[in-house]
Coordinates of N, CA and C in Angstrom, one line a residue:
X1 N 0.8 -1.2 0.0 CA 0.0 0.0 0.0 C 0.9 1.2 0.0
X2 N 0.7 2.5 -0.4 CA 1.5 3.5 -0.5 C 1.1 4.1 0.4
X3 N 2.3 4.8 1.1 CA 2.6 5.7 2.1 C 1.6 7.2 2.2
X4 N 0.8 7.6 2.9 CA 0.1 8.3 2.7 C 1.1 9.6 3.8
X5 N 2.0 9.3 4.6 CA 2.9 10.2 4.9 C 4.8 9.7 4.6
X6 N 5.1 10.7 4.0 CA 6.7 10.6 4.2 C 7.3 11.5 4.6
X7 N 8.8 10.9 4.8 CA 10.1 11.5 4.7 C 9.6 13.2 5.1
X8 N 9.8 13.9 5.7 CA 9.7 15.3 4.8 C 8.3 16.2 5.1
X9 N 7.3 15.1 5.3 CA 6.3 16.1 5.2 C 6.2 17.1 6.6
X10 N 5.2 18.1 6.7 CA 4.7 18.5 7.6 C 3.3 18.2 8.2
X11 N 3.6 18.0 9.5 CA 2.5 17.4 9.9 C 2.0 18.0 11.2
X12 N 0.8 17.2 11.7 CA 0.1 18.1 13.1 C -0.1 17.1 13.7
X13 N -0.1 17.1 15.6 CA -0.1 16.2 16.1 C -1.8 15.9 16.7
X14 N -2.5 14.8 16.3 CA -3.6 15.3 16.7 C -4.1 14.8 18.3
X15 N -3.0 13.6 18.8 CA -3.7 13.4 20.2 C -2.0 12.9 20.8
X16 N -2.2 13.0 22.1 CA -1.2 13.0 23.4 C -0.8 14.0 24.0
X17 N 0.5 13.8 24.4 CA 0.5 14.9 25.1 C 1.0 16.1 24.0
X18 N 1.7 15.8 23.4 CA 2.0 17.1 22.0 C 0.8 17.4 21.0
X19 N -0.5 17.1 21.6 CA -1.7 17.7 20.3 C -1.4 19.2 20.2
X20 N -1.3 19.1 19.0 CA -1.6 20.7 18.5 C 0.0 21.2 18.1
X21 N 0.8 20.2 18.5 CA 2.0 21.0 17.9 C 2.5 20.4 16.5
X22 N 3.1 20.9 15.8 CA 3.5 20.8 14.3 C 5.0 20.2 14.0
X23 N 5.7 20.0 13.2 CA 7.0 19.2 13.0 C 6.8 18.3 11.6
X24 N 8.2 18.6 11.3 CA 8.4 17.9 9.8 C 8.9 16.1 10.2
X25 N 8.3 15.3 9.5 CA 8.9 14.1 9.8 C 10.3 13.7 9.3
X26 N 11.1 12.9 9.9 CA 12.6 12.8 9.9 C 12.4 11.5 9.4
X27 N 11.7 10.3 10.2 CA 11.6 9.6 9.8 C 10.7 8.4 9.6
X28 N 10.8 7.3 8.9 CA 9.5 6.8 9.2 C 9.1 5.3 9.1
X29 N 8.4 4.0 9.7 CA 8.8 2.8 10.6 C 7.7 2.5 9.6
X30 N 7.6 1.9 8.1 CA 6.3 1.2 8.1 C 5.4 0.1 8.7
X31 N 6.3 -0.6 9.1 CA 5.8 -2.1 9.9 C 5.5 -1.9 11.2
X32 N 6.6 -0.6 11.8 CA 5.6 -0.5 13.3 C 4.4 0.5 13.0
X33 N 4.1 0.8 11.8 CA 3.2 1.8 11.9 C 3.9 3.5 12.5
X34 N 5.1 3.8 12.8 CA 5.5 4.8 13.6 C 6.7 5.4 12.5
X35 N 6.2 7.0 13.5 CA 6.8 8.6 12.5 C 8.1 8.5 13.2
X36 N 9.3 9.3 13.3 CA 9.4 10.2 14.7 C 9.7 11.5 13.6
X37 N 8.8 12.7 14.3 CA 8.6 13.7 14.3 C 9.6 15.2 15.1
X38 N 10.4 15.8 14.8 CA 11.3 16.7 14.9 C 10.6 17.5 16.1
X39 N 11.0 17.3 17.2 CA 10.7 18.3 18.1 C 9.3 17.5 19.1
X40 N 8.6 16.6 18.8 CA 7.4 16.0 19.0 C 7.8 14.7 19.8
X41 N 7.5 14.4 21.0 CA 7.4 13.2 21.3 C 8.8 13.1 22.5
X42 N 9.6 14.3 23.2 CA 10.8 14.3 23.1 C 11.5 13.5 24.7
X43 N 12.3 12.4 24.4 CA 12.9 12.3 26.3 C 13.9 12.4 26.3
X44 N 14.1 12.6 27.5 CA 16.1 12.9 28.0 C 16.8 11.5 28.2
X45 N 17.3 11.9 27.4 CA 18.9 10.7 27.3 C 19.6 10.8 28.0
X46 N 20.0 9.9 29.0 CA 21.0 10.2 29.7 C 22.2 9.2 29.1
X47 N 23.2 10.3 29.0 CA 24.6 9.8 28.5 C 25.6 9.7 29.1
X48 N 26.3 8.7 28.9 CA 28.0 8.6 30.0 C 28.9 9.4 28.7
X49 N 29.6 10.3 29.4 CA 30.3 10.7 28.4 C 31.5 10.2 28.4
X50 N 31.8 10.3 27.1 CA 32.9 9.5 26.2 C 34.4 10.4 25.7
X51 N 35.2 9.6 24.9 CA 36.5 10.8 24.5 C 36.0 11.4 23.3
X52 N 35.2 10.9 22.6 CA 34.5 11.9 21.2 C 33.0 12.8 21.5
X53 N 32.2 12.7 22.6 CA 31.1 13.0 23.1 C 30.7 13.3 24.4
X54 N 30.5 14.7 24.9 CA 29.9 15.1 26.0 C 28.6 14.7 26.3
X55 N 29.3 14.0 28.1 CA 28.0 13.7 28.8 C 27.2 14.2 28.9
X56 N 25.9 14.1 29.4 CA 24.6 14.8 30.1 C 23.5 14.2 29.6
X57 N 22.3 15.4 29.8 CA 21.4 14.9 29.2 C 21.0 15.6 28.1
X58 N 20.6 14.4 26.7 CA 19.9 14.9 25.6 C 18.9 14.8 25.0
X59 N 18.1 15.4 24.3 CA 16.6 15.5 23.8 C 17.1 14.2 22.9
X60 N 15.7 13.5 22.7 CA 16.2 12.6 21.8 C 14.3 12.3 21.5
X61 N 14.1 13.0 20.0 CA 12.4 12.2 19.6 C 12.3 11.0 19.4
X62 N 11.4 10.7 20.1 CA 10.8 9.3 20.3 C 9.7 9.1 18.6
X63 N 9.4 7.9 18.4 CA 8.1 7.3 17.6 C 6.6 7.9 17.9
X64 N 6.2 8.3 17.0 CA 4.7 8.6 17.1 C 4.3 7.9 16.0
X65 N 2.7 7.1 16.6 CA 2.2 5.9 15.7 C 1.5 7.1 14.6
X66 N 1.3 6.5 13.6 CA 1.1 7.2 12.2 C -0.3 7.6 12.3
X67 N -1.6 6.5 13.6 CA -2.8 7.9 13.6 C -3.0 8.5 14.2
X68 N -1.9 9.0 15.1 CA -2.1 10.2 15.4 C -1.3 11.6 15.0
X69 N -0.8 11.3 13.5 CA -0.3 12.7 12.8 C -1.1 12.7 11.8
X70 N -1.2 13.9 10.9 CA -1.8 14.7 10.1 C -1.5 15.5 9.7
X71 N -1.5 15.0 8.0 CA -0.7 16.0 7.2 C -0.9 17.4 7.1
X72 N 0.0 18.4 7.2 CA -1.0 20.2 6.9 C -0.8 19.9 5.4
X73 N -1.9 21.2 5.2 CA -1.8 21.6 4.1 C -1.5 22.9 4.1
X74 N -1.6 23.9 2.5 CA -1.1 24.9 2.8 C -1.1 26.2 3.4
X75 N -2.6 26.2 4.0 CA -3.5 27.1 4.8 C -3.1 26.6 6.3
X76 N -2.2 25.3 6.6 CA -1.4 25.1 7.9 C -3.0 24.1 8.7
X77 N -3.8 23.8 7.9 CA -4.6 23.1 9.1 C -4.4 21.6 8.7
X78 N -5.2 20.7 9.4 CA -5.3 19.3 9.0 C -5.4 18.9 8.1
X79 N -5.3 18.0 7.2 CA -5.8 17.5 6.4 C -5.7 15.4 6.1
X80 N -6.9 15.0 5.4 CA -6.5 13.9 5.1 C -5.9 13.6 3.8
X81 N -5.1 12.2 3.5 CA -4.6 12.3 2.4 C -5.1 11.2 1.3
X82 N -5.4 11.6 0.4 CA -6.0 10.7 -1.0 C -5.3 10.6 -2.2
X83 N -5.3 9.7 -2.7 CA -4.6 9.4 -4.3 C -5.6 9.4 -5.3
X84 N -4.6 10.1 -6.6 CA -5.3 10.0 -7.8 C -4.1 9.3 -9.0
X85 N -4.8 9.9 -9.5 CA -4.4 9.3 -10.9 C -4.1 10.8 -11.7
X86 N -2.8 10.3 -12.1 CA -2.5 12.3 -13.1 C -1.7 11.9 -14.4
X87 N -2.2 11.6 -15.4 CA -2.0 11.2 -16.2 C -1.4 9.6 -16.1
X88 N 0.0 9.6 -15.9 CA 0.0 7.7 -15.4 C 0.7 7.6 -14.3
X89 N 0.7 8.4 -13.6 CA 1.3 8.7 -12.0 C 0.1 9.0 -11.1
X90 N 0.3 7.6 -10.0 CA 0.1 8.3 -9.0 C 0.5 9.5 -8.2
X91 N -1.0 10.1 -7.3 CA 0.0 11.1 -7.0 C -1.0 11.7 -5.6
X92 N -0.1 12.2 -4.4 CA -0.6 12.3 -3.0 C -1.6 13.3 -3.3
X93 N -2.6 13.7 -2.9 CA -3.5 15.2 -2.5 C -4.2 15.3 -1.6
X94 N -4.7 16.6 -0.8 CA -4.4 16.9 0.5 C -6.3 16.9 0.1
X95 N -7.2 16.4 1.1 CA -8.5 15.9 0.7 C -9.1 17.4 1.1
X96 N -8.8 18.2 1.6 CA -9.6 20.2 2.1 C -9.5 20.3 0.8
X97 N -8.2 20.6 0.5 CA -7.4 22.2 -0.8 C -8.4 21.1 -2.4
X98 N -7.6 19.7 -2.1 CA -7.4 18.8 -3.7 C -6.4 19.2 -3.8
X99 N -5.2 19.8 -3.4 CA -4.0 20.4 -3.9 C -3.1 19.2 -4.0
X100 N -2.3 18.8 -5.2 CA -1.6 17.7 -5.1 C 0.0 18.1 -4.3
X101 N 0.5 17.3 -3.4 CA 1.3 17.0 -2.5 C 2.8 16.7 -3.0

C-alpha cells in the first residue's frame, strides 16, 4: 500500500501529550506503523560521556504511531490524504485544498 505520509512532510499532532503541535517528519517505521517527528514526542537521554562526546542529558524524539499525525496543508490546518491518478502517475493530495502533494 502507499505511504500516505513521508520522509519530509509536515505534519500536526492530533492526540497525546504534543496535540496541536507541528513538525516535519525525519523519519518513518512502516511495519511499526510509527513517525518520529522533529521536536514532538521528546525524552532525556541520559549519556556517559565519552572521549569523542559530552555527557549529560539529551533530547532525543521518540516514535509517534502514524494515527495520530496529520498532514498540513497549505493554509497550515489538518488535512486527510488521498490518491489520484494524473496522467500515469500516482500522485498524494491533501482531501480540504485537492491540492496535489
Amino acid at each position: 500500500m502507499a505511504a500516505k505520509l513521508k520522509k519530509g512532510d509536515k505534519v500536526v499532532v492530533l492526540a497525546g501529550k504534543d496535540k496541536g503541535k507541528e513538525g516535519e517528519i525525519t523519519s518513518v517505521n512502516p511495519s511499526a506503523n510509527k513517525a518520529v517527528v522533529e521536536g514532538i514526542n521528546v525524552a532525556i537521554r541520559h549519556t556517559k560521556q565519552s572521549q569523542n562526546s559530552q555527557g549529560g542529558r539529551q533530547p532525543k524524539a521518540m516514535p509517534v504511531d502514524l494515527s495520530n499525525l496529520a498532514l498540513m496543508d497549505k493554509n497550515g490546518k489538518a488535512t486527510r490524504v488521498g490518491f489520484r491518478m494524473e496522467g500515469d502517475k500516482k500522485v498524494r493530495f491533501a482531501k480540504t485544498t485537492g491540492d496535489v502533494i
